[in-house]
Amino acid sequence: MFWNKNKKKYKVLPDKGLSYVMTENGEPMPTYYRPNSGLFCSTPLSENDTVYFLNIRRPIVIDVDNVAPIVIPDDLPAECDGIIFLNFGKYKITAFYVKDVASQSMSF
């Protein structure tokens, strides 16, 4: 079997002109930072958690159902600015990783 060096390991979603971190209604999705994992999650741990809005325009999507621990790949394509993790944790929530927290997140 021959290995195709040109085959991409990750499929980076196209830039659609706005963030992929949106609700079904098209509004920015509130997320909550989890310092233990370094990820932003779709559900808070407490009612006092700070709300963050994320700007991820060229993500890859990874289903992490029954995968632990979650590891951020060190070979992400240059154009990829974040990861969307589906089925994260016990409650199968959505989690997000951003390459540059300072420029891709905003808190309120």
Short mmCIF file of C-alpha atoms in Angstrom, two decimals:
data_model
loop_
_atom_site.label_atom_id
_atom_site.label_comp_id
_atom_site.label_asym_id
_atom_site.label_seq_id
_atom_site.Cartn_x
_atom_site.Cartn_y
_atom_site.Cartn_z
CA MET A 1 0.00 0.00 0.00
CA PHE A 2 1.33 3.44 -0.90
CA TRP A 3 1.05 6.43 1.39
CA ASN A 4 -0.14 9.63 -0.24
CA LYS A 5 1.89 12.44 1.35
CA ASN A 6 -0.44 15.02 -0.17
CA LYS A 7 -3.52 13.66 1.59
CA LYS A 8 -4.63 16.00 4.36
CA LYS A 9 -4.98 14.53 7.83
CA TYR A 10 -7.62 17.07 8.90
CA LYS A 11 -10.47 18.61 6.96
CA VAL A 12 -10.53 22.34 7.69
CA LEU A 13 -13.99 23.83 7.22
CA PRO A 14 -14.27 26.75 4.79
CA ASP A 15 -14.40 30.37 5.95
CA LYS A 16 -18.08 31.33 5.81
CA GLY A 17 -17.51 34.93 6.87
CA LEU A 18 -18.52 34.45 10.51
CA SER A 19 -17.73 32.26 13.47
CA TYR A 20 -18.74 28.61 13.56
CA VAL A 21 -19.55 29.04 17.27
CA MET A 22 -23.19 29.99 16.82
CA THR A 23 -26.54 28.82 18.17
CA GLU A 24 -29.13 27.21 15.91
CA ASN A 25 -30.77 30.67 15.65
CA GLY A 26 -27.57 32.18 14.23
CA GLU A 27 -26.69 34.09 17.40
CA PRO A 28 -23.21 33.94 18.97
CA MET A 29 -23.09 30.94 21.32
CA PRO A 30 -22.16 31.64 24.93
CA THR A 31 -19.25 29.46 26.04
CA TYR A 32 -17.52 28.96 29.38
CA TYR A 33 -13.79 28.50 29.94
CA ARG A 34 -12.63 25.38 31.76
CA PRO A 35 -9.12 25.98 33.11
CA ASN A 36 -8.55 22.28 33.87
CA SER A 37 -8.82 21.36 30.17
CA GLY A 38 -8.03 24.71 28.55
CA LEU A 39 -11.22 24.39 26.50
CA PHE A 40 -14.32 26.54 26.17
CA CYS A 41 -17.53 24.56 26.68
CA SER A 42 -21.15 25.03 25.74
CA THR A 43 -22.34 24.59 29.34
CA PRO A 44 -21.20 26.34 32.53
CA LEU A 45 -19.92 24.56 35.63
CA SER A 46 -21.58 27.13 37.92
CA GLU A 47 -23.98 30.02 37.60
CA ASN A 48 -21.11 32.48 38.17
CA ASP A 49 -19.00 31.33 35.21
CA THR A 50 -17.84 34.10 32.86
CA VAL A 51 -19.47 34.05 29.43
CA TYR A 52 -17.14 34.05 26.41
CA PHE A 53 -17.97 34.45 22.75
CA LEU A 54 -15.55 32.79 20.34
CA ASN A 55 -14.48 33.62 16.82
CA ILE A 56 -13.50 30.38 15.08
CA ARG A 57 -13.64 30.77 11.29
CA ARG A 58 -11.59 27.83 9.99
CA PRO A 59 -12.08 24.93 12.44
CA ILE A 60 -11.67 21.23 12.24
CA VAL A 61 -14.37 19.10 13.87
CA ILE A 62 -13.50 16.05 15.97
CA ASP A 63 -16.00 13.66 17.55
CA VAL A 64 -14.56 12.69 20.94
CA ASP A 65 -17.35 10.36 22.08
CA ASN A 66 -15.82 7.96 24.64
CA VAL A 67 -12.33 9.45 24.15
CA ALA A 68 -10.31 10.51 27.18
CA PRO A 69 -8.10 12.34 27.68
CA ILE A 70 -8.60 14.90 24.94
CA VAL A 71 -5.33 15.96 23.33
CA ILE A 72 -4.92 19.03 21.15
CA PRO A 73 -3.14 17.87 17.97
CA ASP A 74 0.25 19.52 17.46
CA ASP A 75 0.06 19.22 13.68
CA LEU A 76 -2.95 21.44 12.90
CA PRO A 77 -2.88 23.02 9.45
CA ALA A 78 -1.77 26.66 9.44
CA GLU A 79 -5.17 27.86 8.17
CA CYS A 80 -6.99 26.14 11.06
CA ASP A 81 -7.79 28.55 13.89
CA GLY A 82 -9.60 26.18 16.24
CA ILE A 83 -11.19 22.85 16.98
CA ILE A 84 -14.80 21.93 17.65
CA PHE A 85 -15.05 18.83 19.82
CA LEU A 86 -18.40 17.04 19.61
CA ASN A 87 -19.71 14.72 22.36
CA PHE A 88 -17.21 16.00 24.93
CA GLY A 89 -17.30 14.58 28.43
CA LYS A 90 -19.94 12.78 30.44
CA TYR A 91 -22.80 14.93 29.15
CA LYS A 92 -21.74 14.90 25.47
CA ILE A 93 -21.50 18.68 25.20
CA THR A 94 -19.66 20.71 22.59
CA ALA A 95 -16.20 22.03 23.49
CA PHE A 96 -13.97 24.44 21.63
CA TYR A 97 -10.25 25.08 21.34
CA VAL A 98 -8.94 28.35 19.90
CA LYS A 99 -5.36 28.89 18.73
CA ASP A 100 -5.19 32.48 19.98
CA VAL A 101 -7.33 33.13 23.05
CA ALA A 102 -6.49 36.86 23.12
CA SER A 103 -7.78 37.57 19.61
CA GLN A 104 -10.46 34.87 19.29
CA SER A 105 -12.39 35.23 22.55
CA MET A 106 -14.34 38.02 24.17
CA SER A 107 -15.80 37.87 27.68
CA PHE A 108 -18.72 39.67 29.33
#
